[in-house]
Structures are given as structure tokens and as C-alpha cells.
Amino acid sequence: MTRPLIAITCQRYPAGKLYKLEPAFAVISDYVDAVWRAGGMPMPVFPVPGTDADGGGDASSNATAVLDQVDGVIAIGGLDVDPARYGQERHETTLPASVEQEDFEVAMIEGALDRGTPLLAICRGTQLLNVALDGTLHQHITGRDGLQAHGVPNGGGGTTNDYLLDEGSLVAEVMGGVTAAGRCHHHQAVDEVAPGLIVTGRTADGTVEVLELADAGSWMLAVQWHPEETAASDAQNQALFDALVAEAAARNA
């Protein structure tokens, strides 16, 4: 059986960040393991430095080269989205990813949606999806009155939260019910929802936790929590990866 190829966006690091002398790229292994358990072939992808062998060095051609090869995409968690992308000044706690990284991830998200390639967005991926489609973010919700614990700026131990899912939604279908639980680590959250997206899951405090396409022309789920972190022992969270891989396989059947 051929495993569908699932692109997982990951970060490129200069020399000195991960290794003293060598540049490297990195992806949290929980994402890779969850895709493998689901029957997919995980493929870490990242922005290329300058011009590649096919003559394309910009984010769009970089993403196109990847999307031409893969059957599904996961846009993973990471650093904050640059607030300049949604017309705001940077909050003191906001730590954006590099321009090259973010341009590539936006191109991957937009390209997957344009092609109808199955897409699972997680944490930062959810926020970047919303911004790419002209939505906005709350730059810092940690400690805000009326909100439960969601995370601290760019790190921390996280927390386990419960999620309320809309009956009849794709996420409720995939996760097998209208409630779920999962680990979260975010100090930012969706504010204005982008045109073409709908909210289908929240925490009890009203924080947006799931986005779906209003017009489901292709398979897309975006969750604010980190399903990969508990998927090995939690069938509900593993089901998100199972569904993505199943859709990717069906696309090439």
C-alpha cells in the first residue's frame, strides 16, 4: 500500500541555533509520528534558500514545487504571525517568525486551498490561515479578564482545555462528538474571522478554537490546540490526522 505524502511545514535555522556549526531544520516529532500512525508518509518542507534547481526561489514557486508532489498539508505551530500582515503594531510579547518562513507558509496554505489539497492547520497554522484570508488576531490573551488559561508567550508548559464543537460540523464528524479536550500553548487567538471561514469550535470562554471553510469545496480543518501532543494515546485527537490522510488517499484513488 502506497502511503499518501503529507507535507509538514517546519522551520529552517541558521548555524548556531540547533548546532554550533551547521544550519538545520526542525519539526517536532509528534507531528511526524501522528501522520505515520494515520498511514501517511510525513514529509517535512521548508523555505528554500535563494534559487532552487528548478529556477524558483520565491515563496510561491517554492510552495508550488512542494504542492505538485504532495497529497496533503499540515501547517504546524510555531512563532507568532507578523502583525503587520493584519495591519497592527507589534505587541511587546509578539515574536514573529522570519519573513521567509512566513511567506512560504502563507503560500503553502493559499496554494493548498486553491488546489483543493486536504489541509490541517494547527495552532500558529490556524492563526496564519485566518490572517492569510484577511482575518485578524488578538496579539496577547494571556491573563485577560474572563479568559481561562491558554498559554504564555512563545513557550511554557501549556494547559489542557475542553472544546465545544458545533453539531453537524466537520470537526464534530471527525472527532466523533461535540466535545473534545486537548493541549494548548497559545498566547494569541483569532479575533476577526476571515471571509470564507466559519467558527465551529470554542472553549467555554468564547475563544475561537476551530475554523472550517464556509463553502466546503475542499477538506480543511484548523484547530487552535495541539492534537499531535496527545494523539498517541487519545483517539479523538489522532482522528484529525487519520481524517487528513484518508482524504489525501481518496484524492488519488
PDB file of C-alpha atoms in Angstrom:
ATOM      1  CA  MET A   1       0.000   0.000   0.000  1.00  0.00           C
ATOM      2  CA  THR A   2       1.353   3.417  -1.002  1.00  0.00           C
ATOM      3  CA  ARG A   3       1.223   5.981   1.770  1.00  0.00           C
ATOM      4  CA  PRO A   4      -0.084   9.414   0.733  1.00  0.00           C
ATOM      5  CA  LEU A   5       2.609  12.076   1.018  1.00  0.00           C
ATOM      6  CA  ILE A   6       1.824  14.684   3.689  1.00  0.00           C
ATOM      7  CA  ALA A   7       3.819  17.930   3.741  1.00  0.00           C
ATOM      8  CA  ILE A   8       4.580  19.255   7.237  1.00  0.00           C
ATOM      9  CA  THR A   9       5.806  22.840   7.351  1.00  0.00           C
ATOM     10  CA  CYS A  10       8.864  23.275   9.539  1.00  0.00           C
ATOM     11  CA  GLN A  11      11.435  25.895  10.435  1.00  0.00           C
ATOM     12  CA  ARG A  12      14.882  26.461   8.970  1.00  0.00           C
ATOM     13  CA  TYR A  13      17.576  27.510  11.454  1.00  0.00           C
ATOM     14  CA  PRO A  14      20.937  29.180  10.839  1.00  0.00           C
ATOM     15  CA  ALA A  15      24.196  27.782  12.157  1.00  0.00           C
ATOM     16  CA  GLY A  16      24.444  28.186  15.906  1.00  0.00           C
ATOM     17  CA  LYS A  17      20.732  27.767  16.682  1.00  0.00           C
ATOM     18  CA  LEU A  18      20.468  23.966  16.772  1.00  0.00           C
ATOM     19  CA  TYR A  19      24.069  23.001  16.019  1.00  0.00           C
ATOM     20  CA  LYS A  20      27.193  25.047  16.651  1.00  0.00           C
ATOM     21  CA  LEU A  21      28.493  24.956  13.090  1.00  0.00           C
ATOM     22  CA  GLU A  22      25.790  23.637  10.789  1.00  0.00           C
ATOM     23  CA  PRO A  23      22.462  25.096   9.650  1.00  0.00           C
ATOM     24  CA  ALA A  24      19.462  22.801  10.209  1.00  0.00           C
ATOM     25  CA  PHE A  25      15.716  22.477  10.008  1.00  0.00           C
ATOM     26  CA  ALA A  26      13.466  21.084  12.712  1.00  0.00           C
ATOM     27  CA  VAL A  27       9.972  19.742  13.267  1.00  0.00           C
ATOM     28  CA  ILE A  28       8.506  18.377  16.494  1.00  0.00           C
ATOM     29  CA  SER A  29       8.428  14.601  16.101  1.00  0.00           C
ATOM     30  CA  ASP A  30       4.852  14.308  17.443  1.00  0.00           C
ATOM     31  CA  TYR A  31       3.560  15.636  14.096  1.00  0.00           C
ATOM     32  CA  VAL A  32       5.595  13.093  12.147  1.00  0.00           C
ATOM     33  CA  ASP A  33       4.518  10.220  14.394  1.00  0.00           C
ATOM     34  CA  ALA A  34       0.821  11.146  14.155  1.00  0.00           C
ATOM     35  CA  VAL A  35       0.949  11.191  10.339  1.00  0.00           C
ATOM     36  CA  TRP A  36       2.754   7.845  10.246  1.00  0.00           C
ATOM     37  CA  ARG A  37       0.185   6.246  12.595  1.00  0.00           C
ATOM     38  CA  ALA A  38      -2.540   7.540  10.290  1.00  0.00           C
ATOM     39  CA  GLY A  39      -0.998   5.744   7.325  1.00  0.00           C
ATOM     40  CA  GLY A  40       0.637   8.767   5.711  1.00  0.00           C
ATOM     41  CA  MET A  41       4.219   9.423   4.658  1.00  0.00           C
ATOM     42  CA  PRO A  42       5.354  12.571   6.525  1.00  0.00           C
ATOM     43  CA  MET A  43       7.473  14.988   4.505  1.00  0.00           C
ATOM     44  CA  PRO A  44       8.988  18.000   6.330  1.00  0.00           C
ATOM     45  CA  VAL A  45       9.083  21.028   3.998  1.00  0.00           C
ATOM     46  CA  PHE A  46      10.666  24.434   4.447  1.00  0.00           C
ATOM     47  CA  PRO A  47      11.562  27.622   2.552  1.00  0.00           C
ATOM     48  CA  VAL A  48      14.426  27.127   0.120  1.00  0.00           C
ATOM     49  CA  PRO A  49      17.402  29.499   0.351  1.00  0.00           C
ATOM     50  CA  GLY A  50      17.502  31.527  -2.849  1.00  0.00           C
ATOM     51  CA  THR A  51      17.059  29.864  -6.222  1.00  0.00           C
ATOM     52  CA  ASP A  52      16.437  26.119  -6.382  1.00  0.00           C
ATOM     53  CA  ALA A  53      17.363  23.691  -9.155  1.00  0.00           C
ATOM     54  CA  ASP A  54      14.093  24.358 -10.989  1.00  0.00           C
ATOM     55  CA  GLY A  55      14.797  28.080 -11.157  1.00  0.00           C
ATOM     56  CA  GLY A  56      12.301  29.110  -8.492  1.00  0.00           C
ATOM     57  CA  GLY A  57      13.455  30.777  -5.312  1.00  0.00           C
ATOM     58  CA  ASP A  58      10.457  32.844  -4.263  1.00  0.00           C
ATOM     59  CA  ALA A  59       7.851  31.619  -1.777  1.00  0.00           C
ATOM     60  CA  SER A  60       5.175  30.996  -4.397  1.00  0.00           C
ATOM     61  CA  SER A  61       7.352  28.840  -6.670  1.00  0.00           C
ATOM     62  CA  ASN A  62       8.789  27.089  -3.613  1.00  0.00           C
ATOM     63  CA  ALA A  63       5.282  26.169  -2.434  1.00  0.00           C
ATOM     64  CA  THR A  64       4.175  25.207  -5.939  1.00  0.00           C
ATOM     65  CA  ALA A  65       7.068  22.780  -6.259  1.00  0.00           C
ATOM     66  CA  VAL A  66       6.043  21.150  -2.971  1.00  0.00           C
ATOM     67  CA  LEU A  67       2.306  21.077  -3.695  1.00  0.00           C
ATOM     68  CA  ASP A  68       2.950  19.449  -7.074  1.00  0.00           C
ATOM     69  CA  GLN A  69       4.353  16.456  -5.187  1.00  0.00           C
ATOM     70  CA  VAL A  70       2.197  16.019  -2.070  1.00  0.00           C
ATOM     71  CA  ASP A  71      -1.296  14.742  -1.285  1.00  0.00           C
ATOM     72  CA  GLY A  72      -1.987  16.710   1.907  1.00  0.00           C
ATOM     73  CA  VAL A  73      -0.586  19.546   4.020  1.00  0.00           C
ATOM     74  CA  ILE A  74      -0.178  20.235   7.738  1.00  0.00           C
ATOM     75  CA  ALA A  75       0.580  23.831   8.755  1.00  0.00           C
ATOM     76  CA  ILE A  76       2.090  23.405  12.217  1.00  0.00           C
ATOM     77  CA  GLY A  77       2.527  25.534  15.327  1.00  0.00           C
ATOM     78  CA  GLY A  78       5.422  27.908  15.922  1.00  0.00           C
ATOM     79  CA  LEU A  79       6.210  31.574  16.458  1.00  0.00           C
ATOM     80  CA  ASP A  80       3.690  34.403  16.180  1.00  0.00           C
ATOM     81  CA  VAL A  81       2.272  35.783  12.944  1.00  0.00           C
ATOM     82  CA  ASP A  82       3.735  39.151  11.982  1.00  0.00           C
ATOM     83  CA  PRO A  83       1.036  41.680  12.992  1.00  0.00           C
ATOM     84  CA  ALA A  84       1.946  43.881  10.024  1.00  0.00           C
ATOM     85  CA  ARG A  85       0.122  41.281   7.911  1.00  0.00           C
ATOM     86  CA  TYR A  86      -3.159  42.291   9.550  1.00  0.00           C
ATOM     87  CA  GLY A  87      -2.483  45.986   9.972  1.00  0.00           C
ATOM     88  CA  GLN A  88      -1.443  46.185  13.624  1.00  0.00           C
ATOM     89  CA  GLU A  89       1.575  47.431  15.513  1.00  0.00           C
ATOM     90  CA  ARG A  90       3.592  44.727  17.240  1.00  0.00           C
ATOM     91  CA  HIS A  91       2.686  44.000  20.875  1.00  0.00           C
ATOM     92  CA  GLU A  92       5.663  43.707  23.204  1.00  0.00           C
ATOM     93  CA  THR A  93       5.036  39.972  23.694  1.00  0.00           C
ATOM     94  CA  THR A  94       4.753  39.174  19.977  1.00  0.00           C
ATOM     95  CA  LEU A  95       7.676  37.248  18.487  1.00  0.00           C
ATOM     96  CA  PRO A  96       7.178  36.772  14.733  1.00  0.00           C
ATOM     97  CA  ALA A  97       8.773  34.108  12.571  1.00  0.00           C
ATOM     98  CA  SER A  98      11.139  35.153   9.795  1.00  0.00           C
ATOM     99  CA  VAL A  99       9.683  36.771   6.690  1.00  0.00           C
ATOM    100  CA  GLU A 100      10.965  33.901   4.541  1.00  0.00           C
ATOM    101  CA  GLN A 101       9.316  31.305   6.772  1.00  0.00           C
ATOM    102  CA  GLU A 102       6.006  33.120   6.915  1.00  0.00           C
ATOM    103  CA  ASP A 103       5.872  33.881   3.184  1.00  0.00           C
ATOM    104  CA  PHE A 104       6.427  30.196   2.454  1.00  0.00           C
ATOM    105  CA  GLU A 105       3.773  29.042   4.929  1.00  0.00           C
ATOM    106  CA  VAL A 106       1.228  31.523   3.537  1.00  0.00           C
ATOM    107  CA  ALA A 107       1.972  30.310   0.014  1.00  0.00           C
ATOM    108  CA  MET A 108       1.527  26.699   1.139  1.00  0.00           C
ATOM    109  CA  ILE A 109      -1.819  27.468   2.803  1.00  0.00           C
ATOM    110  CA  GLU A 110      -3.156  29.518  -0.095  1.00  0.00           C
ATOM    111  CA  GLY A 111      -1.896  27.001  -2.637  1.00  0.00           C
ATOM    112  CA  ALA A 112      -3.492  24.068  -0.812  1.00  0.00           C
ATOM    113  CA  LEU A 113      -6.841  25.882  -0.672  1.00  0.00           C
ATOM    114  CA  ASP A 114      -6.651  26.851  -4.353  1.00  0.00           C
ATOM    115  CA  ARG A 115      -5.884  23.289  -5.413  1.00  0.00           C
ATOM    116  CA  GLY A 116      -8.277  21.590  -3.023  1.00  0.00           C
ATOM    117  CA  THR A 117      -5.389  19.781  -1.331  1.00  0.00           C
ATOM    118  CA  PRO A 118      -6.510  18.496   2.107  1.00  0.00           C
ATOM    119  CA  LEU A 119      -5.204  20.861   4.781  1.00  0.00           C
ATOM    120  CA  LEU A 120      -4.910  20.545   8.557  1.00  0.00           C
ATOM    121  CA  ALA A 121      -3.812  23.759  10.305  1.00  0.00           C
ATOM    122  CA  ILE A 122      -2.630  23.625  13.917  1.00  0.00           C
ATOM    123  CA  CYS A 123      -2.129  26.491  16.409  1.00  0.00           C
ATOM    124  CA  ARG A 124       0.040  29.048  14.539  1.00  0.00           C
ATOM    125  CA  GLY A 125      -1.162  27.394  11.325  1.00  0.00           C
ATOM    126  CA  THR A 126      -4.750  28.271  12.278  1.00  0.00           C
ATOM    127  CA  GLN A 127      -3.811  31.862  13.048  1.00  0.00           C
ATOM    128  CA  LEU A 128      -1.834  32.208   9.820  1.00  0.00           C
ATOM    129  CA  LEU A 129      -4.708  30.732   7.801  1.00  0.00           C
ATOM    130  CA  ASN A 130      -7.069  33.334   9.253  1.00  0.00           C
ATOM    131  CA  VAL A 131      -4.634  36.175   8.538  1.00  0.00           C
ATOM    132  CA  ALA A 132      -3.852  34.928   5.017  1.00  0.00           C
ATOM    133  CA  LEU A 133      -7.580  35.127   4.219  1.00  0.00           C
ATOM    134  CA  ASP A 134      -7.849  38.696   5.660  1.00  0.00           C
ATOM    135  CA  GLY A 135      -8.780  37.987   9.272  1.00  0.00           C
ATOM    136  CA  THR A 136      -7.091  39.404  12.374  1.00  0.00           C
ATOM    137  CA  LEU A 137      -5.678  38.168  15.682  1.00  0.00           C
ATOM    138  CA  HIS A 138      -5.688  39.102  19.346  1.00  0.00           C
ATOM    139  CA  GLN A 139      -1.962  39.543  19.934  1.00  0.00           C
ATOM    140  CA  HIS A 140      -1.988  38.694  23.647  1.00  0.00           C
ATOM    141  CA  ILE A 141      -4.793  36.990  25.585  1.00  0.00           C
ATOM    142  CA  THR A 142      -2.738  35.604  28.486  1.00  0.00           C
ATOM    143  CA  GLY A 143      -4.108  36.926  31.781  1.00  0.00           C
ATOM    144  CA  ARG A 144      -7.054  38.703  30.169  1.00  0.00           C
ATOM    145  CA  ASP A 145     -10.093  39.002  32.444  1.00  0.00           C
ATOM    146  CA  GLY A 146     -12.757  36.382  31.764  1.00  0.00           C
ATOM    147  CA  LEU A 147     -10.445  34.010  29.882  1.00  0.00           C
ATOM    148  CA  GLN A 148      -9.190  30.681  31.117  1.00  0.00           C
ATOM    149  CA  ALA A 149      -5.539  29.665  30.777  1.00  0.00           C
ATOM    150  CA  HIS A 150      -4.499  29.069  27.170  1.00  0.00           C
ATOM    151  CA  GLY A 151      -0.759  29.628  27.167  1.00  0.00           C
ATOM    152  CA  VAL A 152       2.096  32.049  27.666  1.00  0.00           C
ATOM    153  CA  PRO A 153       4.089  33.960  25.041  1.00  0.00           C
ATOM    154  CA  ASN A 154       6.117  31.593  22.872  1.00  0.00           C
ATOM    155  CA  GLY A 155       6.525  28.678  25.223  1.00  0.00           C
ATOM    156  CA  GLY A 156       5.599  27.407  28.650  1.00  0.00           C
ATOM    157  CA  GLY A 157       4.061  24.196  29.832  1.00  0.00           C
ATOM    158  CA  GLY A 158       0.647  24.737  28.303  1.00  0.00           C
ATOM    159  CA  THR A 159      -2.661  23.528  29.659  1.00  0.00           C
ATOM    160  CA  THR A 160      -5.399  21.001  28.866  1.00  0.00           C
ATOM    161  CA  ASN A 161      -8.671  22.612  27.823  1.00  0.00           C
ATOM    162  CA  ASP A 162     -12.123  21.369  26.843  1.00  0.00           C
ATOM    163  CA  TYR A 163     -13.606  22.340  23.474  1.00  0.00           C
ATOM    164  CA  LEU A 164     -17.226  22.734  22.441  1.00  0.00           C
ATOM    165  CA  LEU A 165     -17.768  21.671  18.820  1.00  0.00           C
ATOM    166  CA  ASP A 166     -20.745  22.598  16.655  1.00  0.00           C
ATOM    167  CA  GLU A 167     -23.132  19.759  15.930  1.00  0.00           C
ATOM    168  CA  GLY A 168     -23.038  18.843  12.248  1.00  0.00           C
ATOM    169  CA  SER A 169     -19.602  20.394  11.711  1.00  0.00           C
ATOM    170  CA  LEU A 170     -16.710  18.632  10.020  1.00  0.00           C
ATOM    171  CA  VAL A 171     -14.681  18.681  13.225  1.00  0.00           C
ATOM    172  CA  ALA A 172     -17.507  17.046  15.195  1.00  0.00           C
ATOM    173  CA  GLU A 173     -17.833  14.393  12.494  1.00  0.00           C
ATOM    174  CA  VAL A 174     -14.099  13.684  12.511  1.00  0.00           C
ATOM    175  CA  MET A 175     -13.725  13.695  16.313  1.00  0.00           C
ATOM    176  CA  GLY A 176     -16.913  11.721  16.898  1.00  0.00           C
ATOM    177  CA  GLY A 177     -18.836  14.136  19.103  1.00  0.00           C
ATOM    178  CA  VAL A 178     -19.462  17.721  20.144  1.00  0.00           C
ATOM    179  CA  THR A 179     -16.857  17.834  22.917  1.00  0.00           C
ATOM    180  CA  ALA A 180     -13.121  17.270  22.892  1.00  0.00           C
ATOM    181  CA  ALA A 181     -10.075  18.010  25.003  1.00  0.00           C
ATOM    182  CA  GLY A 182      -6.517  18.855  24.071  1.00  0.00           C
ATOM    183  CA  ARG A 183      -3.303  20.609  24.991  1.00  0.00           C
ATOM    184  CA  CYS A 184      -2.800  24.270  24.134  1.00  0.00           C
ATOM    185  CA  HIS A 185       0.140  26.674  24.267  1.00  0.00           C
ATOM    186  CA  HIS A 186      -1.095  29.887  22.646  1.00  0.00           C
ATOM    187  CA  HIS A 187      -1.000  33.473  23.907  1.00  0.00           C
ATOM    188  CA  GLN A 188      -2.643  34.745  20.704  1.00  0.00           C
ATOM    189  CA  ALA A 189      -6.028  33.881  19.225  1.00  0.00           C
ATOM    190  CA  VAL A 190      -8.331  34.549  16.289  1.00  0.00           C
ATOM    191  CA  ASP A 191     -10.130  37.898  16.537  1.00  0.00           C
ATOM    192  CA  GLU A 192     -11.979  38.880  13.336  1.00  0.00           C
ATOM    193  CA  VAL A 193     -12.751  35.719  11.379  1.00  0.00           C
ATOM    194  CA  ALA A 194     -11.684  35.902   7.735  1.00  0.00           C
ATOM    195  CA  PRO A 195     -14.273  35.883   4.940  1.00  0.00           C
ATOM    196  CA  GLY A 196     -14.918  32.343   3.784  1.00  0.00           C
ATOM    197  CA  LEU A 197     -14.229  30.802   7.197  1.00  0.00           C
ATOM    198  CA  ILE A 198     -16.646  29.825   9.964  1.00  0.00           C
ATOM    199  CA  VAL A 199     -16.072  29.089  13.641  1.00  0.00           C
ATOM    200  CA  THR A 200     -17.143  25.563  14.598  1.00  0.00           C
ATOM    201  CA  GLY A 201     -15.430  25.163  17.967  1.00  0.00           C
ATOM    202  CA  ARG A 202     -14.704  27.288  21.042  1.00  0.00           C
ATOM    203  CA  THR A 203     -13.674  26.988  24.645  1.00  0.00           C
ATOM    204  CA  ALA A 204     -16.259  27.899  27.295  1.00  0.00           C
ATOM    205  CA  ASP A 205     -14.769  31.408  27.499  1.00  0.00           C
ATOM    206  CA  GLY A 206     -15.578  32.017  23.823  1.00  0.00           C
ATOM    207  CA  THR A 207     -12.062  31.738  22.419  1.00  0.00           C
ATOM    208  CA  VAL A 208     -12.065  30.538  18.794  1.00  0.00           C
ATOM    209  CA  GLU A 209     -10.651  27.009  18.653  1.00  0.00           C
ATOM    210  CA  VAL A 210     -11.793  25.585  15.289  1.00  0.00           C
ATOM    211  CA  LEU A 211     -12.171  27.133  11.834  1.00  0.00           C
ATOM    212  CA  GLU A 212     -13.638  25.478   8.756  1.00  0.00           C
ATOM    213  CA  LEU A 213     -14.446  26.594   5.224  1.00  0.00           C
ATOM    214  CA  ALA A 214     -17.881  28.168   4.887  1.00  0.00           C
ATOM    215  CA  ASP A 215     -18.142  26.623   1.421  1.00  0.00           C
ATOM    216  CA  ALA A 216     -16.601  23.201   1.787  1.00  0.00           C
ATOM    217  CA  GLY A 217     -15.148  22.918  -1.697  1.00  0.00           C
ATOM    218  CA  SER A 218     -12.165  21.088  -0.235  1.00  0.00           C
ATOM    219  CA  TRP A 219     -11.271  19.357   3.042  1.00  0.00           C
ATOM    220  CA  MET A 220      -9.850  21.788   5.593  1.00  0.00           C
ATOM    221  CA  LEU A 221      -9.755  21.828   9.371  1.00  0.00           C
ATOM    222  CA  ALA A 222      -7.952  24.375  11.542  1.00  0.00           C
ATOM    223  CA  VAL A 223      -7.616  23.794  15.290  1.00  0.00           C
ATOM    224  CA  GLN A 224      -6.045  26.149  17.807  1.00  0.00           C
ATOM    225  CA  TRP A 225      -4.847  23.420  20.178  1.00  0.00           C
ATOM    226  CA  HIS A 226      -2.089  20.824  19.634  1.00  0.00           C
ATOM    227  CA  PRO A 227      -3.667  17.445  18.774  1.00  0.00           C
ATOM    228  CA  GLU A 228      -0.273  15.934  17.946  1.00  0.00           C
ATOM    229  CA  GLU A 229       0.791  16.238  21.575  1.00  0.00           C
ATOM    230  CA  THR A 230      -1.736  13.681  22.872  1.00  0.00           C
ATOM    231  CA  ALA A 231      -2.620  11.800  19.668  1.00  0.00           C
ATOM    232  CA  ALA A 232      -0.571   8.718  20.579  1.00  0.00           C
ATOM    233  CA  SER A 233      -2.909   7.965  23.493  1.00  0.00           C
ATOM    234  CA  ASP A 234      -6.048   9.915  22.524  1.00  0.00           C
ATOM    235  CA  ALA A 235      -8.084   8.542  19.623  1.00  0.00           C
ATOM    236  CA  GLN A 236     -10.098  11.758  19.257  1.00  0.00           C
ATOM    237  CA  ASN A 237      -7.012  13.853  18.551  1.00  0.00           C
ATOM    238  CA  GLN A 238      -5.394  11.159  16.404  1.00  0.00           C
ATOM    239  CA  ALA A 239      -8.612  11.163  14.364  1.00  0.00           C
ATOM    240  CA  LEU A 240      -7.709  14.598  12.954  1.00  0.00           C
ATOM    241  CA  PHE A 241      -4.584  13.122  11.368  1.00  0.00           C
ATOM    242  CA  ASP A 242      -6.431   9.956  10.328  1.00  0.00           C
ATOM    243  CA  ALA A 243      -9.053  12.043   8.519  1.00  0.00           C
ATOM    244  CA  LEU A 244      -6.452  14.183   6.752  1.00  0.00           C
ATOM    245  CA  VAL A 245      -4.563  11.144   5.500  1.00  0.00           C
ATOM    246  CA  ALA A 246      -7.793   9.409   4.449  1.00  0.00           C
ATOM    247  CA  GLU A 247      -8.807  12.468   2.414  1.00  0.00           C
ATOM    248  CA  ALA A 248      -5.340  12.661   0.870  1.00  0.00           C
ATOM    249  CA  ALA A 249      -5.531   8.976  -0.096  1.00  0.00           C
ATOM    250  CA  ALA A 250      -9.064   9.345  -1.539  1.00  0.00           C
ATOM    251  CA  ARG A 251      -7.909  12.269  -3.665  1.00  0.00           C
ATOM    252  CA  ASN A 252      -5.563   9.954  -5.569  1.00  0.00           C
ATOM    253  CA  ALA A 253      -7.779   6.866  -5.592  1.00  0.00           C
TER     254      ALA A 253
END
